[in-house]
mmCIF file of C-alpha atoms in Angstrom:
data_model
loop_
_atom_site.group_PDB
_atom_site.id
_atom_site.type_symbol
_atom_site.label_atom_id
_atom_site.label_comp_id
_atom_site.label_asym_id
_atom_site.label_seq_id
_atom_site.Cartn_x
_atom_site.Cartn_y
_atom_site.Cartn_z
ATOM 1 C CA MET X 1 -15.328 1.304 -4.645
ATOM 2 C CA PRO X 2 -13.562 2.663 -7.722
ATOM 3 C CA LEU X 3 -9.891 3.574 -7.955
ATOM 4 C CA GLN X 4 -9.611 6.717 -5.831
ATOM 5 C CA ALA X 5 -7.279 9.377 -4.497
ATOM 6 C CA VAL X 6 -8.823 10.619 -1.247
ATOM 7 C CA MET X 7 -7.832 13.546 0.955
ATOM 8 C CA ILE X 8 -9.329 13.414 4.466
ATOM 9 C CA ILE X 9 -9.673 16.704 6.350
ATOM 10 C CA VAL X 10 -9.756 16.432 10.148
ATOM 11 C CA ASP X 11 -11.278 19.165 12.321
ATOM 12 C CA ASN X 12 -8.702 19.999 14.998
ATOM 13 C CA SER X 13 -10.302 23.275 16.082
ATOM 14 C CA GLU X 14 -10.983 24.059 19.745
ATOM 15 C CA SER X 15 -14.440 22.489 19.380
ATOM 16 C CA SER X 16 -12.842 19.078 18.802
ATOM 17 C CA ARG X 17 -12.020 18.942 22.540
ATOM 18 C CA ASN X 18 -15.720 18.541 23.323
ATOM 19 C CA GLY X 19 -16.604 15.290 25.088
ATOM 20 C CA ASP X 20 -20.061 14.629 23.619
ATOM 21 C CA TYR X 21 -18.278 11.832 21.752
ATOM 22 C CA GLN X 22 -16.102 9.735 24.042
ATOM 23 C CA PRO X 23 -13.347 10.381 24.835
ATOM 24 C CA SER X 24 -13.487 13.520 22.630
ATOM 25 C CA ARG X 25 -14.615 14.644 19.193
ATOM 26 C CA PHE X 26 -11.034 14.550 17.935
ATOM 27 C CA ASP X 27 -10.442 10.968 19.105
ATOM 28 C CA ALA X 28 -13.778 9.959 17.559
ATOM 29 C CA GLN X 29 -12.539 11.397 14.253
ATOM 30 C CA ALA X 30 -9.241 9.536 14.538
ATOM 31 C CA ASP X 31 -11.082 6.224 15.009
ATOM 32 C CA ALA X 32 -13.395 6.966 12.075
ATOM 33 C CA ILE X 33 -10.504 7.982 9.805
ATOM 34 C CA ASN X 34 -8.838 4.637 10.524
ATOM 35 C CA ILE X 35 -12.012 2.842 9.368
ATOM 36 C CA VAL X 36 -12.299 5.036 6.258
ATOM 37 C CA PHE X 37 -8.668 4.316 5.301
ATOM 38 C CA GLU X 38 -9.182 0.566 5.727
ATOM 39 C CA SER X 39 -12.374 0.592 3.651
ATOM 40 C CA ILE X 40 -10.817 2.567 0.773
ATOM 41 C CA THR X 41 -7.523 0.683 0.522
ATOM 42 C CA GLN X 42 -8.984 -2.813 0.948
ATOM 43 C CA SER X 43 -11.697 -2.276 -1.652
ATOM 44 C CA ASN X 44 -9.004 -1.197 -4.135
ATOM 45 C CA PRO X 45 -5.323 -1.662 -3.157
ATOM 46 C CA GLU X 46 -4.215 0.935 -5.725
ATOM 47 C CA SER X 47 -6.283 3.685 -4.090
ATOM 48 C CA SER X 48 -4.379 6.180 -1.941
ATOM 49 C CA VAL X 49 -5.339 8.356 1.031
ATOM 50 C CA GLY X 50 -3.920 11.621 2.347
ATOM 51 C CA LEU X 51 -4.596 13.602 5.518
ATOM 52 C CA MET X 52 -4.715 17.262 6.485
ATOM 53 C CA SER X 53 -6.090 19.430 9.287
ATOM 54 C CA MET X 54 -8.115 22.657 9.047
ATOM 55 C CA GLY X 55 -7.968 24.066 12.586
ATOM 56 C CA GLY X 56 -5.318 25.922 14.558
ATOM 57 C CA LYS X 57 -3.561 28.772 12.772
ATOM 58 C CA GLY X 58 -4.565 27.369 9.396
ATOM 59 C CA PRO X 59 -4.844 24.185 7.286
ATOM 60 C CA GLU X 60 -1.837 21.860 7.261
ATOM 61 C CA VAL X 61 -1.066 18.810 5.124
ATOM 62 C CA LEU X 62 -0.216 16.010 7.571
ATOM 63 C CA SER X 63 0.344 13.252 5.012
ATOM 64 C CA THR X 64 0.433 13.297 1.228
ATOM 65 C CA LEU X 65 -1.386 10.552 -0.684
ATOM 66 C CA THR X 66 -0.180 7.166 0.532
ATOM 67 C CA THR X 67 -1.157 3.531 0.975
ATOM 68 C CA GLU X 68 0.604 3.304 4.370
ATOM 69 C CA ARG X 69 -1.694 3.525 7.384
ATOM 70 C CA GLY X 70 1.200 4.476 9.674
ATOM 71 C CA LYS X 71 1.677 7.856 7.949
ATOM 72 C CA LEU X 72 -1.909 8.839 8.688
ATOM 73 C CA LEU X 73 -1.673 7.682 12.305
ATOM 74 C CA ASP X 74 1.527 9.703 12.733
ATOM 75 C CA GLY X 75 -0.195 12.762 11.287
ATOM 76 C CA LEU X 76 -3.149 12.376 13.670
ATOM 77 C CA HIS X 77 -0.776 12.048 16.608
ATOM 78 C CA ARG X 78 1.070 15.230 15.658
ATOM 79 C CA THR X 79 -2.029 17.331 15.051
ATOM 80 C CA LYS X 80 -3.649 16.239 18.329
ATOM 81 C CA LYS X 81 -1.041 18.416 20.042
ATOM 82 C CA LYS X 82 -2.131 21.392 17.930
ATOM 83 C CA ILE X 83 -5.850 21.505 18.799
ATOM 84 C CA SER X 84 -6.768 25.191 18.890
ATOM 85 C CA GLY X 85 -8.523 28.033 17.128
ATOM 86 C CA SER X 86 -11.387 27.710 14.667
ATOM 87 C CA SER X 87 -11.819 25.710 11.467
ATOM 88 C CA HIS X 88 -10.888 27.060 8.019
ATOM 89 C CA LEU X 89 -13.219 25.006 5.843
ATOM 90 C CA ALA X 90 -12.960 26.752 2.461
ATOM 91 C CA THR X 91 -9.168 27.101 2.618
ATOM 92 C CA GLY X 92 -8.812 23.477 3.711
ATOM 93 C CA ILE X 93 -10.846 22.197 0.752
ATOM 94 C CA GLN X 94 -8.823 24.318 -1.682
ATOM 95 C CA ILE X 95 -5.517 22.969 -0.340
ATOM 96 C CA ALA X 96 -6.863 19.410 -0.446
ATOM 97 C CA SER X 97 -7.821 19.871 -4.109
ATOM 98 C CA LEU X 98 -4.272 21.020 -4.890
ATOM 99 C CA ALA X 99 -2.885 17.922 -3.160
ATOM 100 C CA LEU X 100 -5.127 15.744 -5.344
ATOM 101 C CA LYS X 101 -3.819 17.391 -8.514
ATOM 102 C CA HIS X 102 -0.345 16.073 -7.664
ATOM 103 C CA ARG X 103 -1.498 12.445 -7.470
ATOM 104 C CA GLN X 104 0.828 10.099 -9.385
ATOM 105 C CA ASN X 105 -1.938 7.978 -10.892
ATOM 106 C CA LYS X 106 -4.103 10.360 -12.928
ATOM 107 C CA SER X 107 -6.741 7.651 -13.442
ATOM 108 C CA GLN X 108 -7.631 7.841 -9.747
ATOM 109 C CA ARG X 109 -10.970 9.473 -9.037
ATOM 110 C CA GLN X 110 -10.563 12.610 -6.896
ATOM 111 C CA ARG X 111 -12.393 12.756 -3.580
ATOM 112 C CA ILE X 112 -12.312 14.841 -0.397
ATOM 113 C CA ILE X 113 -13.860 13.709 2.905
ATOM 114 C CA VAL X 114 -14.306 16.529 5.452
ATOM 115 C CA PHE X 115 -15.058 15.997 9.148
ATOM 116 C CA VAL X 116 -16.833 19.018 10.641
ATOM 117 C CA CYS X 117 -17.558 19.432 14.368
ATOM 118 C CA SER X 118 -17.237 23.200 14.782
ATOM 119 C CA PRO X 119 -18.869 26.423 13.543
ATOM 120 C CA VAL X 120 -18.112 27.394 9.935
ATOM 121 C CA ALA X 121 -16.998 31.032 9.554
ATOM 122 C CA ASP X 122 -17.123 31.057 5.734
ATOM 123 C CA ASP X 123 -20.342 32.538 4.357
ATOM 124 C CA GLU X 124 -22.707 30.504 2.192
ATOM 125 C CA LYS X 125 -22.013 32.489 -0.980
ATOM 126 C CA LYS X 126 -18.284 31.780 -0.735
ATOM 127 C CA LEU X 127 -18.890 28.074 -0.141
ATOM 128 C CA VAL X 128 -21.280 27.777 -3.109
ATOM 129 C CA SER X 129 -18.714 29.461 -5.357
ATOM 130 C CA LEU X 130 -16.072 26.993 -4.152
ATOM 131 C CA ALA X 131 -18.468 24.092 -4.744
ATOM 132 C CA LYS X 132 -18.853 25.131 -8.386
ATOM 133 C CA LYS X 133 -15.050 25.041 -8.806
ATOM 134 C CA MET X 134 -14.859 21.582 -7.247
ATOM 135 C CA LYS X 135 -17.636 20.328 -9.524
ATOM 136 C CA LYS X 136 -15.840 21.734 -12.561
ATOM 137 C CA GLY X 137 -12.677 19.927 -11.463
ATOM 138 C CA ASN X 138 -14.579 16.605 -11.075
ATOM 139 C CA ILE X 139 -13.817 16.384 -7.358
ATOM 140 C CA ASP X 140 -16.306 14.583 -5.109
ATOM 141 C CA ILE X 141 -16.840 16.168 -1.677
ATOM 142 C CA ASP X 142 -18.223 14.264 1.323
ATOM 143 C CA PHE X 143 -19.077 15.996 4.610
ATOM 144 C CA VAL X 144 -19.374 14.265 7.980
ATOM 145 C CA LEU X 145 -21.130 16.735 10.283
ATOM 146 C CA PHE X 146 -21.213 15.493 13.870
ATOM 147 C CA GLY X 147 -21.467 16.799 17.398
ATOM 148 C CA ASP X 148 -24.068 18.916 19.163
ATOM 149 C CA LEU X 149 -23.500 22.285 17.487
ATOM 150 C CA ASP X 150 -25.246 25.391 18.794
ATOM 151 C CA GLU X 151 -25.319 27.065 15.395
ATOM 152 C CA ASP X 152 -27.951 25.653 13.026
ATOM 153 C CA ASP X 153 -26.533 27.500 10.009
ATOM 154 C CA VAL X 154 -23.574 25.090 9.786
ATOM 155 C CA GLN X 155 -25.778 22.349 8.350
ATOM 156 C CA LYS X 156 -27.509 24.869 6.103
ATOM 157 C CA LYS X 157 -24.177 26.006 4.634
ATOM 158 C CA LEU X 158 -23.004 22.438 4.065
ATOM 159 C CA GLU X 159 -26.313 21.514 2.418
ATOM 160 C CA ALA X 160 -25.938 24.455 0.019
ATOM 161 C CA PHE X 161 -22.395 23.290 -0.811
ATOM 162 C CA ASN X 162 -23.517 19.682 -1.279
ATOM 163 C CA ASN X 163 -26.454 20.580 -3.519
ATOM 164 C CA THR X 164 -24.094 22.538 -5.770
ATOM 165 C CA VAL X 165 -21.179 20.116 -5.976
ATOM 166 C CA LYS X 166 -22.870 16.728 -6.279
ATOM 167 C CA THR X 167 -23.024 14.996 -9.668
ATOM 168 C CA ASN X 168 -24.848 11.664 -10.017
ATOM 169 C CA GLU X 169 -25.037 11.451 -6.209
ATOM 170 C CA ASN X 170 -21.258 11.068 -5.878
ATOM 171 C CA SER X 171 -20.998 13.652 -3.070
ATOM 172 C CA HIS X 172 -22.713 13.219 0.282
ATOM 173 C CA LEU X 173 -23.593 15.115 3.437
ATOM 174 C CA VAL X 174 -23.896 12.856 6.474
ATOM 175 C CA VAL X 175 -25.232 14.343 9.728
ATOM 176 C CA ILE X 176 -24.498 12.252 12.831
ATOM 177 C CA PRO X 177 -25.930 13.617 16.108
ATOM 178 C CA PRO X 178 -24.430 12.554 19.461
ATOM 179 C CA SER X 179 -25.544 9.139 20.703
ATOM 180 C CA GLY X 180 -24.260 6.191 22.636
ATOM 181 C CA LYS X 181 -22.771 4.684 19.455
ATOM 182 C CA LEU X 182 -19.257 5.261 18.200
ATOM 183 C CA LEU X 183 -18.846 7.736 15.355
ATOM 184 C CA SER X 184 -17.038 5.100 13.278
ATOM 185 C CA ASP X 185 -19.865 2.572 13.738
ATOM 186 C CA GLN X 186 -22.446 5.079 12.541
ATOM 187 C CA LEU X 187 -20.261 6.162 9.619
ATOM 188 C CA ILE X 188 -19.991 2.559 8.385
ATOM 189 C CA THR X 189 -23.711 2.479 7.565
ATOM 190 C CA THR X 190 -23.645 5.640 5.419
ATOM 191 C CA PRO X 191 -23.230 5.993 1.615
ATOM 192 C CA ILE X 192 -19.729 7.416 2.196
ATOM 193 C CA LEU X 193 -18.459 3.902 2.933
ATOM 194 C CA LEU X 194 -21.244 1.700 1.595
ATOM 195 C CA GLY X 195 -21.372 3.467 -1.761
ATOM 196 C CA GLU X 196 -24.431 4.300 -3.824
ATOM 197 C CA GLY X 197 -26.155 1.050 -2.815
ATOM 198 C CA ALA X 198 -27.004 2.573 0.558
ATOM 199 C CA ALA X 199 -29.670 5.239 0.405
ATOM 200 C CA GLY X 200 -29.520 8.023 2.945
ATOM 201 C CA SER X 201 -32.340 8.587 5.392
ATOM 202 C CA GLY X 202 -33.061 10.909 8.297
ATOM 203 C CA GLY X 203 -29.939 12.420 9.779
ATOM 204 C CA GLY X 204 -27.870 11.168 6.881
ATOM 205 C CA MET X 205 -27.948 7.600 8.127
ATOM 206 C CA ALA X 206 -28.363 4.683 5.714
ATOM 207 C CA GLU X 207 -31.661 2.907 5.324
ATOM 208 C CA ALA X 208 -31.943 -0.750 6.103
ATOM 209 C CA GLY X 209 -31.674 -3.142 3.232
ATOM 210 C CA GLY X 210 -28.833 -1.597 1.244
ATOM 211 C CA ASP X 211 -27.310 -3.383 -1.731
ATOM 212 C CA PHE X 212 -25.704 -6.488 -0.216
ATOM 213 C CA GLY X 213 -25.905 -8.867 -3.153
ATOM 214 C CA GLY X 214 -29.362 -10.202 -2.328
ATOM 215 C CA PHE X 215 -28.864 -10.535 1.443
ATOM 216 C CA ASP X 216 -31.867 -9.414 3.495
ATOM 217 C CA PHE X 217 -29.680 -7.468 5.912
ATOM 218 C CA ASP X 218 -30.022 -4.301 7.969
ATOM 219 C CA PRO X 219 -26.593 -2.577 8.009
ATOM 220 C CA SER X 220 -27.486 -0.515 11.088
ATOM 221 C CA ALA X 221 -27.980 -3.703 13.118
ATOM 222 C CA ASP X 222 -24.338 -4.721 12.766
ATOM 223 C CA PRO X 223 -22.143 -1.977 11.200
ATOM 224 C CA GLU X 224 -18.965 -4.079 11.275
ATOM 225 C CA LEU X 225 -20.644 -6.957 9.445
ATOM 226 C CA ALA X 226 -22.057 -4.455 6.938
ATOM 227 C CA LEU X 227 -18.571 -3.150 6.176
ATOM 228 C CA ALA X 228 -17.165 -6.682 5.960
ATOM 229 C CA LEU X 229 -19.891 -7.707 3.504
ATOM 230 C CA ARG X 230 -19.353 -4.625 1.372
ATOM 231 C CA MET X 231 -15.588 -5.145 1.253
ATOM 232 C CA SER X 232 -16.030 -8.846 0.468
ATOM 233 C CA MET X 233 -18.355 -8.002 -2.430
ATOM 234 C CA ASP X 234 -15.922 -5.402 -3.768
ATOM 235 C CA GLU X 235 -13.040 -7.892 -3.591
ATOM 236 C CA GLU X 236 -15.093 -10.550 -5.388
ATOM 237 C CA ASN X 237 -16.092 -8.115 -8.142
ATOM 238 C CA ALA X 238 -12.448 -7.097 -8.570
ATOM 239 C CA ARG X 239 -11.387 -10.763 -8.707
ATOM 240 C CA GLN X 240 -13.989 -11.583 -11.353
ATOM 241 C CA ALA X 241 -13.013 -8.566 -13.444
ATOM 242 C CA LYS X 242 -9.346 -9.577 -13.249
ATOM 243 C CA GLN X 243 -10.148 -13.176 -14.202
ATOM 244 C CA ALA X 244 -12.234 -12.047 -17.171
ATOM 245 C CA LYS X 245 -9.403 -9.823 -18.393
ATOM 246 C CA GLU X 246 -6.860 -12.635 -18.050
ATOM 247 C CA GLU X 247 -9.084 -15.021 -20.024
ATOM 248 C CA GLU X 248 -9.565 -12.395 -22.721
ATOM 249 C CA ASP X 249 -5.812 -11.786 -22.968
ATOM 250 C CA ALA X 250 -5.157 -15.556 -23.102
ATOM 251 C CA SER X 251 -7.646 -16.049 -25.947
ATOM 252 C CA LYS X 252 -6.036 -13.233 -27.930
ATOM 253 C CA LYS X 253 -2.598 -14.741 -27.377
ATOM 254 C CA THR X 254 -3.796 -18.183 -28.533
ATOM 255 C CA THR X 255 -5.284 -16.667 -31.686
ATOM 256 C CA LEU X 256 -2.060 -14.871 -32.539
ATOM 257 C CA GLU X 257 0.050 -17.988 -31.942
ATOM 258 C CA GLY X 258 -2.131 -19.947 -34.378
ATOM 259 C CA ILE X 259 -1.348 -17.555 -37.226
ATOM 260 C CA GLU X 260 1.819 -18.591 -39.095
ATOM 261 C CA GLU X 261 3.903 -15.967 -40.785
ATOM 262 C CA GLU X 262 4.616 -16.374 -44.475
ATOM 263 C CA GLY X 263 7.539 -18.740 -44.962
ATOM 264 C CA GLU X 264 7.705 -19.560 -41.256
ATOM 265 C CA ASN X 265 8.241 -23.307 -41.928
ATOM 266 C CA GLN X 266 10.440 -22.736 -44.976
ATOM 267 C CA PRO X 267 14.192 -23.630 -44.591
ATOM 268 C CA LEU X 268 16.639 -20.770 -44.557
ATOM 269 C CA LEU X 269 18.634 -22.177 -47.536
ATOM 270 C CA ASN X 270 17.412 -24.106 -50.547
ATOM 271 C CA GLU X 271 19.089 -27.080 -52.178
ATOM 272 C CA GLN X 272 21.536 -24.837 -54.060
ATOM 273 C CA GLY X 273 22.651 -23.112 -50.846
ATOM 274 C CA GLU X 274 20.905 -19.864 -51.701
ATOM 275 C CA PRO X 275 18.397 -18.049 -49.449
ATOM 276 C CA SER X 276 15.016 -19.692 -49.814
ATOM 277 C CA GLY X 277 12.203 -17.531 -51.045
ATOM 278 C CA SER X 278 14.587 -15.162 -52.813
ATOM 279 C CA GLY X 279 13.510 -16.433 -56.214
ATOM 280 C CA SER X 280 17.082 -16.173 -57.599
ATOM 281 C CA PHE X 281 17.382 -19.859 -58.414
ATOM 282 C CA GLU X 282 13.947 -20.003 -60.004
ATOM 283 C CA LYS X 283 14.752 -16.923 -62.081
ATOM 284 C CA LYS X 284 17.955 -18.559 -63.290
ATOM 285 C CA LYS X 285 16.088 -21.713 -64.254
ATOM 286 C CA ASP X 286 13.456 -19.750 -66.089
ATOM 287 C CA GLY X 287 16.099 -17.659 -67.806
ATOM 288 C CA LYS X 288 17.988 -20.768 -68.905
ATOM 289 C CA LYS X 289 14.838 -22.267 -70.347
ATOM 290 C CA ASP X 290 14.160 -19.091 -72.298
ATOM 291 C CA ASP X 291 17.738 -19.061 -73.664
ATOM 292 C CA ASP X 292 17.412 -22.647 -74.780
ATOM 293 C CA LYS X 293 14.228 -21.854 -76.572
ATOM 294 C CA MET X 294 15.875 -18.914 -78.332
ATOM 295 C CA ASP X 295 18.883 -20.985 -79.451
ATOM 296 C CA THR X 296 16.656 -23.728 -80.801
ATOM 297 C CA SER X 297 14.705 -21.291 -82.889
#
């Protein structure tokens, strides 16, 4: 994964109490967010992750961008006590984008990951307009839509947003219906964590045989191994890039050391005690010779 600044939006609306994911939709999100944080920070230690909620009375920033897992866990613990109301998707994304603008490292790629498990009140036209602003600001938006929702238009609205915002397939919509598997295990096999090497298939899940460096491996068979392989490959690529840069810097340094400056090996003073290279002594000698020649003539 590239160097990133990622804001994760958790859905703490009343719908997150539902138990179609054990023990609840909110706890399933908390487990998945922990996996997402680990994947992002281990693939690039300089990447940072923030957390905010979009339910209750309104969106709330729970943790600004950080590399400390404990701050996100503390934020999840605090917002679990505030589960209520409906989700405010559009407002939450706008606040998350503002948080990304204040990132310290401006070279970090901006990204927002939104967990959605409740009806979306914002109309499609408003969401499409917001998607255009996010695209203009070079912000990638990933949606994780999960849970058994009664309203079919939620997915339709998110698809319209995703089709507008995505550039070079950097934004994704992953739909994960209820099943006996953990939400985090199913999320591991999606392009959100596996990157562009994993193509999406029905329901937003990744197809077997993603890019695992030549391994004939089905990521859905063992999600944890899939994540471990992906992270190992990312670490190896980072190590090789670092080694190549160090070798390049060393070769440049060796080349510069081999170049001697003019007069580098010349003594500071000449035989007459005058600064060497000044030419004063030579000028005097030449002048004396000229005088002698003039007197002789």
